[in-house]
Amino acid sequence: MAASGTLTSFRLPPLPTIREIIKLFRLQAVKQLSQNFLLDLRLTGGWLISAPEMSPPHPWGRGPGDLARTLWARVQDKIVRKAGNLTNAYVYEVGPGPGGITRSILNAGVAELLVVEKDSRFIPGLQMLSDAAPGKLRIVHGDVLTFKIEKAFPESLKRQWEDDPPNVHIIGNLPFSVSTPLIIKWLENMSHRDGPFAYGRTQMTLTFQKEVAERLTASTGSKQRSRLSIMAQYLCSVQQVLTIPGRAFVPKPEVDVGVVHFTPLTQPRIAQPFKLVEKVVQNVFQFRRKFCHRGLGMLFPEAQRLESTGKLLELADVDPTLRPRQLSVSHFKNLCDVYRKMCDEDPHLFAYNFREELKKNKSKFQEKDDTERYRL
């Protein structure tokens, strides 16, 4: 492990290009795992050296075919730069794949880079990078959804929540299939100040489908306003810092990709348990085209639904004819605060699930219908 507090100037030695790594290890992106390799060097950055025997094609699809003995100067590293100053930082990269962004992070002068990769096919290529960067790159073959990062980095990096963010960063080109459950998991970690946030207000720079990125950052009234907007924005400062065209990836996804930067707030904008906030927000947005009272009503049993929904809206000072996308974080704060008081008054209320009640009612109706048919 690299020593904390020691600034070093590090540059990876000449290595095969990412295209050559993919060819060398016969790597193919698996559609079922939502894998897409980022190959555009203008986005991942890094030194690129072509040995005479390699003679690779031009990475941007034009120019001379033979680039032997040519050193391409390091181009602007857009994704990693959006994470901020990584000099002497400890970085946790999720889903490194063939290692395109991994190279850029290493070249940013980090103290240590920890990568977690589930797909064993990528481990040999990452090990090649580790050999080229002794003491800098640590590889874990595992699942980012279950990996415990709390003890991965030195205790000395931990900061009080109210202090500046620690010198710990999360960076990742996330597979589309896990991006939403993973960010929800990390937002819950953030609310509890555990997981990656045991070190303090750890910053994250992550890729998502452009549509998901727009939902995460959508403002009040936007058509993209969603459950993700509220869950992210009540806990973080969220910014979409870059849009990457799909053509930069192999295979090319059907959509463009957005890079989103998250900085946890010192105080959440809703001071209620994560699960309670999540329940209120989910109920509101499940009927996103209806007035907000429609979804809020599903928080209450049918027998008291009309009365309790009216009470909730009145005490929260929320117009029942607003659409879900028109509700601000302040609106949700009021709704969650009032709903919490109602749950305190009725200990069984929070456990109520309208879908379970609906199933029971259908079952009773079916039994009644079967009995009547039997009599006939």
Coordinates of C-alpha atoms in Angstrom, one line a residue:
M1 CA 0.0 0.0 0.0
A2 CA 1.3 3.4 -0.9
A3 CA 2.4 5.6 1.9
S4 CA -0.1 8.3 2.8
G5 CA 1.1 11.9 2.5
T6 CA 3.8 11.2 0.0
L7 CA 3.4 13.0 -3.3
T8 CA 4.9 11.2 -6.2
S9 CA 5.1 11.8 -9.9
F10 CA 4.1 8.5 -11.6
R11 CA 3.7 7.6 -15.2
L12 CA 2.8 4.2 -16.6
P13 CA 5.5 2.6 -18.8
P14 CA 4.7 1.7 -22.5
L15 CA 1.9 -0.8 -22.6
P16 CA -0.3 -2.4 -25.2
T17 CA -3.3 -0.3 -26.1
I18 CA -6.8 -1.2 -24.8
R19 CA -7.7 -2.4 -28.3
E20 CA -4.6 -4.7 -28.2
I21 CA -5.5 -5.9 -24.7
I22 CA -9.0 -6.8 -25.9
K23 CA -7.5 -8.7 -28.9
L24 CA -4.7 -10.3 -26.8
F25 CA -7.1 -11.8 -24.2
R26 CA -9.9 -12.3 -26.7
L27 CA -12.3 -10.2 -24.7
Q28 CA -15.8 -9.5 -25.8
A29 CA -18.4 -7.4 -24.1
V30 CA -21.3 -9.5 -22.8
K31 CA -24.6 -8.0 -23.7
Q32 CA -26.4 -9.8 -20.8
L33 CA -24.0 -8.0 -18.4
S34 CA -24.6 -4.6 -20.1
Q35 CA -20.8 -4.3 -20.8
N36 CA -19.5 -1.6 -23.0
F37 CA -15.7 -0.9 -23.4
L38 CA -14.7 2.8 -23.5
L39 CA -12.0 3.1 -26.2
D40 CA -12.0 6.8 -27.2
L41 CA -8.6 8.0 -25.9
R42 CA -9.8 11.6 -25.9
L43 CA -12.1 10.5 -23.0
T44 CA -10.1 8.0 -21.1
G45 CA -6.7 9.8 -21.6
G46 CA -3.3 8.2 -21.0
W47 CA -0.1 7.7 -22.9
L48 CA -0.3 5.5 -26.0
I49 CA 2.8 4.0 -27.5
S50 CA 3.0 1.9 -30.6
A51 CA 5.8 -0.6 -30.9
P52 CA 6.9 -1.4 -34.5
E53 CA 5.5 -4.9 -34.4
M54 CA 2.1 -3.7 -33.2
S55 CA 1.2 -1.2 -35.9
P56 CA -2.4 -0.6 -34.6
P57 CA -5.1 1.3 -36.5
H58 CA -5.6 4.9 -35.7
P59 CA -7.8 5.0 -32.5
W60 CA -10.2 7.5 -34.0
G61 CA -10.6 5.7 -37.3
R62 CA -8.7 8.1 -39.5
G63 CA -5.1 9.2 -40.3
P64 CA -2.2 6.9 -41.2
G65 CA -2.5 3.2 -40.6
D66 CA 1.0 2.7 -39.5
L67 CA 1.9 4.6 -36.3
A68 CA 5.1 2.6 -35.5
R69 CA 7.5 4.4 -33.2
T70 CA 5.0 7.2 -32.6
L71 CA 4.4 8.5 -29.2
W72 CA 0.9 10.1 -28.9
A73 CA 1.0 12.9 -26.3
R74 CA -1.3 12.5 -23.5
V75 CA -4.7 14.0 -24.4
Q76 CA -7.2 15.7 -22.2
D77 CA -8.5 13.2 -19.7
K78 CA -12.1 14.2 -19.4
I79 CA -13.7 11.6 -17.2
V80 CA -11.0 11.3 -14.5
R81 CA -10.5 15.1 -14.5
K82 CA -14.1 15.5 -13.6
A83 CA -13.4 13.7 -10.4
G84 CA -11.2 16.5 -9.2
N85 CA -7.6 16.5 -8.0
L86 CA -6.6 12.9 -7.5
T87 CA -3.0 13.6 -6.5
N88 CA -2.1 11.3 -3.7
A89 CA -5.7 10.2 -3.4
Y90 CA -7.1 6.7 -2.7
V91 CA -9.5 5.7 -5.5
Y92 CA -12.0 2.9 -5.6
E93 CA -12.9 2.0 -9.2
V94 CA -15.9 -0.1 -9.9
G95 CA -16.2 -2.2 -13.1
P96 CA -12.7 -1.5 -14.6
G97 CA -13.2 -3.9 -17.4
P98 CA -10.1 -3.9 -19.7
G99 CA -8.6 -1.0 -17.8
G100 CA -9.1 2.1 -20.0
I101 CA -10.1 4.4 -17.1
T102 CA -7.8 2.5 -14.8
R103 CA -4.8 3.7 -16.7
S104 CA -6.0 7.3 -16.6
I105 CA -6.5 7.1 -12.8
L106 CA -3.0 5.7 -12.3
N107 CA -1.5 8.5 -14.4
A108 CA -3.3 11.0 -12.2
G109 CA -0.8 10.5 -9.4
V110 CA -3.0 8.5 -7.0
A111 CA -1.5 7.0 -3.8
E112 CA -3.5 3.8 -4.4
L113 CA -6.1 2.5 -6.8
L114 CA -8.4 -0.4 -5.7
V115 CA -10.4 -2.0 -8.5
V116 CA -13.3 -4.5 -8.0
E117 CA -14.1 -6.6 -11.1
K118 CA -16.6 -9.4 -11.2
D119 CA -15.7 -10.7 -14.6
S120 CA -12.7 -13.0 -14.4
R121 CA -11.8 -12.5 -18.1
F122 CA -10.5 -9.0 -17.3
I123 CA -8.2 -10.0 -14.4
P124 CA -5.1 -10.9 -16.5
G125 CA -5.2 -7.5 -18.3
L126 CA -5.6 -5.7 -15.0
Q127 CA -2.8 -7.7 -13.6
M128 CA -0.6 -6.5 -16.4
L129 CA -1.4 -2.9 -15.3
S130 CA -0.6 -3.9 -11.7
D131 CA 2.8 -5.2 -12.7
A132 CA 3.5 -2.0 -14.5
A133 CA 2.5 0.1 -11.4
P134 CA 4.0 -1.7 -8.4
G135 CA 2.3 -0.8 -5.1
K136 CA -0.3 1.4 -6.9
L137 CA -3.0 -1.0 -8.1
R138 CA -4.9 -3.5 -6.0
I139 CA -7.2 -5.9 -7.7
V140 CA -10.2 -7.6 -6.1
H141 CA -12.1 -10.3 -8.0
G142 CA -15.6 -9.7 -6.6
D143 CA -19.0 -8.1 -6.9
V144 CA -19.3 -4.4 -6.2
L145 CA -22.8 -4.9 -4.9
T146 CA -21.5 -7.0 -2.0
F147 CA -17.9 -5.8 -1.6
K148 CA -17.1 -4.2 1.8
I149 CA -15.0 -1.1 1.4
E150 CA -15.1 0.1 5.0
K151 CA -11.7 -1.3 5.8
A152 CA -10.1 -1.2 2.4
F153 CA -8.2 2.1 3.0
P154 CA -6.2 3.5 5.9
E155 CA -8.1 4.7 9.0
S156 CA -6.1 7.9 8.8
L157 CA -8.1 9.0 5.8
K158 CA -11.4 9.2 7.8
R159 CA -12.9 12.7 8.2
Q160 CA -15.7 14.1 10.3
W161 CA -18.9 14.4 8.2
E162 CA -18.9 18.2 8.6
D163 CA -15.3 18.5 7.4
D164 CA -14.2 18.7 3.8
P165 CA -14.5 15.4 1.8
P166 CA -11.8 12.8 2.5
N167 CA -9.1 12.1 -0.1
V168 CA -11.1 9.1 -1.2
H169 CA -12.9 8.9 -4.5
I170 CA -15.2 6.4 -6.3
I171 CA -14.9 6.4 -10.1
G172 CA -16.6 3.9 -12.4
N173 CA -17.9 3.1 -15.8
L174 CA -20.9 1.2 -14.5
P175 CA -22.7 -1.6 -16.4
F176 CA -26.1 -0.3 -17.2
S177 CA -27.8 -3.3 -15.5
V178 CA -26.3 -2.5 -12.1
S179 CA -26.1 1.3 -12.1
T180 CA -29.5 2.0 -10.6
P181 CA -29.5 -0.6 -7.8
L182 CA -25.9 0.3 -7.0
I183 CA -26.5 4.1 -6.7
I184 CA -29.6 3.4 -4.5
K185 CA -27.4 1.1 -2.3
W186 CA -24.7 3.8 -2.0
L187 CA -27.3 6.5 -1.3
E188 CA -28.6 4.4 1.6
N189 CA -24.9 3.9 2.7
M190 CA -24.6 7.7 2.6
S191 CA -27.6 8.2 4.8
H192 CA -26.2 5.8 7.4
R193 CA -22.6 7.1 6.9
D194 CA -21.3 3.6 6.4
G195 CA -19.8 1.7 3.4
P196 CA -17.8 4.0 1.2
F197 CA -19.0 6.9 3.4
A198 CA -17.4 5.6 6.6
Y199 CA -14.4 7.8 5.5
G200 CA -16.6 10.9 5.4
R201 CA -18.3 12.6 2.5
T202 CA -16.7 10.5 -0.2
Q203 CA -17.2 11.9 -3.7
M204 CA -18.3 9.8 -6.6
T205 CA -17.9 10.2 -10.4
L206 CA -19.9 7.6 -12.3
T207 CA -21.3 6.9 -15.7
F208 CA -25.0 6.1 -16.4
Q209 CA -27.2 5.9 -19.4
K210 CA -27.9 9.4 -20.4
E211 CA -31.6 9.1 -19.5
V212 CA -30.6 7.9 -16.0
A213 CA -28.1 10.7 -15.6
E214 CA -30.8 13.2 -16.5
R215 CA -33.1 11.7 -14.0
L216 CA -30.5 12.0 -11.3
T217 CA -30.0 15.7 -12.0
A218 CA -33.5 16.7 -13.1
S219 CA -34.9 19.9 -11.6
T220 CA -38.4 20.4 -10.2
G221 CA -40.9 20.4 -13.1
S222 CA -38.6 18.7 -15.5
K223 CA -40.0 15.8 -17.6
Q224 CA -37.1 13.7 -16.3
R225 CA -38.0 14.3 -12.7
S226 CA -38.3 10.9 -11.0
R227 CA -37.7 8.9 -7.8
L228 CA -34.0 9.0 -8.5
S229 CA -34.0 12.8 -8.6
I230 CA -35.4 13.1 -5.1
M231 CA -33.3 10.2 -3.6
A232 CA -30.1 11.6 -4.9
Q233 CA -30.7 15.3 -4.4
Y234 CA -31.9 15.2 -0.8
L235 CA -28.6 13.7 0.1
C236 CA -26.1 15.1 -2.4
S237 CA -25.1 17.9 -4.7
V238 CA -25.5 16.2 -8.1
Q239 CA -24.1 17.4 -11.4
Q240 CA -24.0 15.9 -14.8
V241 CA -20.5 17.0 -15.8
L242 CA -20.1 15.2 -19.2
T243 CA -22.0 13.5 -22.0
I244 CA -20.2 10.7 -23.9
P245 CA -21.5 9.7 -27.3
G246 CA -22.3 6.1 -27.7
R247 CA -19.8 5.8 -30.5
A248 CA -17.0 6.1 -28.0
F249 CA -17.9 2.6 -26.7
V250 CA -17.5 -0.9 -28.1
P251 CA -20.1 -2.3 -28.6
K252 CA -21.9 0.9 -29.3
P253 CA -24.9 1.2 -26.9
E254 CA -28.2 2.4 -28.2
V255 CA -28.0 5.5 -26.0
D256 CA -25.4 8.1 -25.1
V257 CA -23.8 8.1 -21.6
G258 CA -23.8 10.8 -18.9
V259 CA -21.1 11.3 -16.3
V260 CA -22.5 12.4 -13.0
H261 CA -20.5 13.8 -10.0
F262 CA -21.9 13.3 -6.5
T263 CA -20.8 15.3 -3.4
P264 CA -22.7 14.3 -0.2
L265 CA -24.3 17.2 1.7
T266 CA -23.2 18.0 5.3
Q267 CA -26.8 17.8 6.3
P268 CA -29.5 15.9 4.3
R269 CA -32.4 18.0 3.0
I270 CA -34.8 15.5 4.5
A271 CA -34.0 14.5 8.1
Q272 CA -35.9 11.2 8.1
P273 CA -34.8 7.5 7.8
F274 CA -33.8 6.5 4.2
K275 CA -36.4 3.7 4.0
L276 CA -39.2 6.1 5.0
V277 CA -38.1 8.7 2.4
E278 CA -37.8 6.0 -0.2
K279 CA -41.3 4.7 0.6
V280 CA -43.0 8.1 0.3
V281 CA -41.1 8.9 -2.9
Q282 CA -41.8 5.6 -4.5
N283 CA -45.5 5.8 -3.8
V284 CA -45.7 9.3 -5.3
F285 CA -43.9 8.5 -8.5
Q286 CA -45.6 5.1 -9.2
F287 CA -48.5 7.3 -10.6
R288 CA -46.3 9.9 -12.2
R289 CA -49.0 11.1 -14.6
K290 CA -51.6 11.5 -11.9
F291 CA -52.1 14.1 -9.3
C292 CA -49.8 13.5 -6.3
H293 CA -52.6 12.7 -4.0
R294 CA -53.2 9.4 -6.0
G295 CA -49.8 7.9 -5.1
L296 CA -49.8 9.4 -1.5
G297 CA -53.1 7.7 -0.9
M298 CA -51.4 4.3 -1.3
L299 CA -49.5 4.9 2.0
F300 CA -52.7 4.2 3.9
P301 CA -55.1 1.3 4.2
E302 CA -58.2 1.6 2.1
A303 CA -60.6 2.1 5.0
Q304 CA -58.8 5.3 6.1
R305 CA -57.2 6.3 2.8
L306 CA -59.3 9.4 1.9
E307 CA -59.2 10.9 5.4
S308 CA -55.5 10.2 6.0
T309 CA -54.4 11.4 2.6
G310 CA -56.2 14.6 3.1
K311 CA -54.6 15.1 6.6
L312 CA -51.1 14.4 5.2
L313 CA -51.5 16.9 2.4
E314 CA -53.0 19.5 4.6
L315 CA -50.4 19.3 7.4
A316 CA -47.6 19.2 4.8
D317 CA -49.0 22.2 3.0
V318 CA -48.9 20.4 -0.4
D319 CA -51.4 21.1 -3.2
P320 CA -53.1 17.7 -3.9
T321 CA -53.4 18.6 -7.7
L322 CA -49.6 18.9 -8.2
R323 CA -48.1 16.3 -10.4
P324 CA -45.2 14.2 -9.0
R325 CA -42.6 16.0 -11.2
Q326 CA -43.8 19.4 -9.8
L327 CA -42.9 18.5 -6.2
S328 CA -39.7 20.0 -4.9
V329 CA -37.4 18.4 -2.3
S330 CA -38.9 20.8 0.2
H331 CA -42.4 19.4 -0.6
F332 CA -41.1 15.9 0.0
K333 CA -39.4 17.0 3.3
N334 CA -42.8 18.2 4.6
L335 CA -44.6 15.1 3.4
C336 CA -41.9 12.8 5.0
D337 CA -42.0 14.8 8.3
V338 CA -45.8 14.5 8.6
Y339 CA -45.9 10.9 7.5
R340 CA -43.3 10.1 10.2
K341 CA -45.5 11.7 12.8
M342 CA -48.5 9.6 11.5
C343 CA -46.4 6.5 11.7
D344 CA -45.4 7.3 15.3
E345 CA -49.1 7.6 16.2
D346 CA -49.9 4.3 14.4
P347 CA -47.1 1.8 14.8
H348 CA -48.6 -0.5 12.1
L349 CA -48.8 2.2 9.4
F350 CA -45.2 2.1 8.1
A351 CA -45.5 -1.7 7.5
Y352 CA -48.6 -1.3 5.4
N353 CA -48.3 -2.3 1.8
F354 CA -51.2 -1.5 -0.5
R355 CA -50.3 -4.2 -2.9
E356 CA -50.6 -6.9 -0.2
E357 CA -54.1 -5.5 0.7
L358 CA -55.0 -5.6 -3.0
K359 CA -54.0 -9.2 -3.2
K360 CA -56.0 -10.1 -0.2
N361 CA -59.1 -8.3 -1.5
K362 CA -58.7 -10.1 -4.9
S363 CA -58.4 -13.4 -3.0
K364 CA -61.5 -12.7 -1.0
F365 CA -63.4 -11.7 -4.1
Q366 CA -62.3 -14.9 -5.9
E367 CA -63.4 -17.1 -2.9
K368 CA -66.8 -15.3 -2.8
D369 CA -67.2 -15.8 -6.6
D370 CA -66.3 -19.5 -6.4
T371 CA -68.8 -20.0 -3.5
E372 CA -71.6 -18.4 -5.5
R373 CA -70.8 -20.5 -8.6
Y374 CA -70.8 -23.7 -6.4
R375 CA -74.3 -22.8 -5.1
L376 CA -75.6 -22.4 -8.7

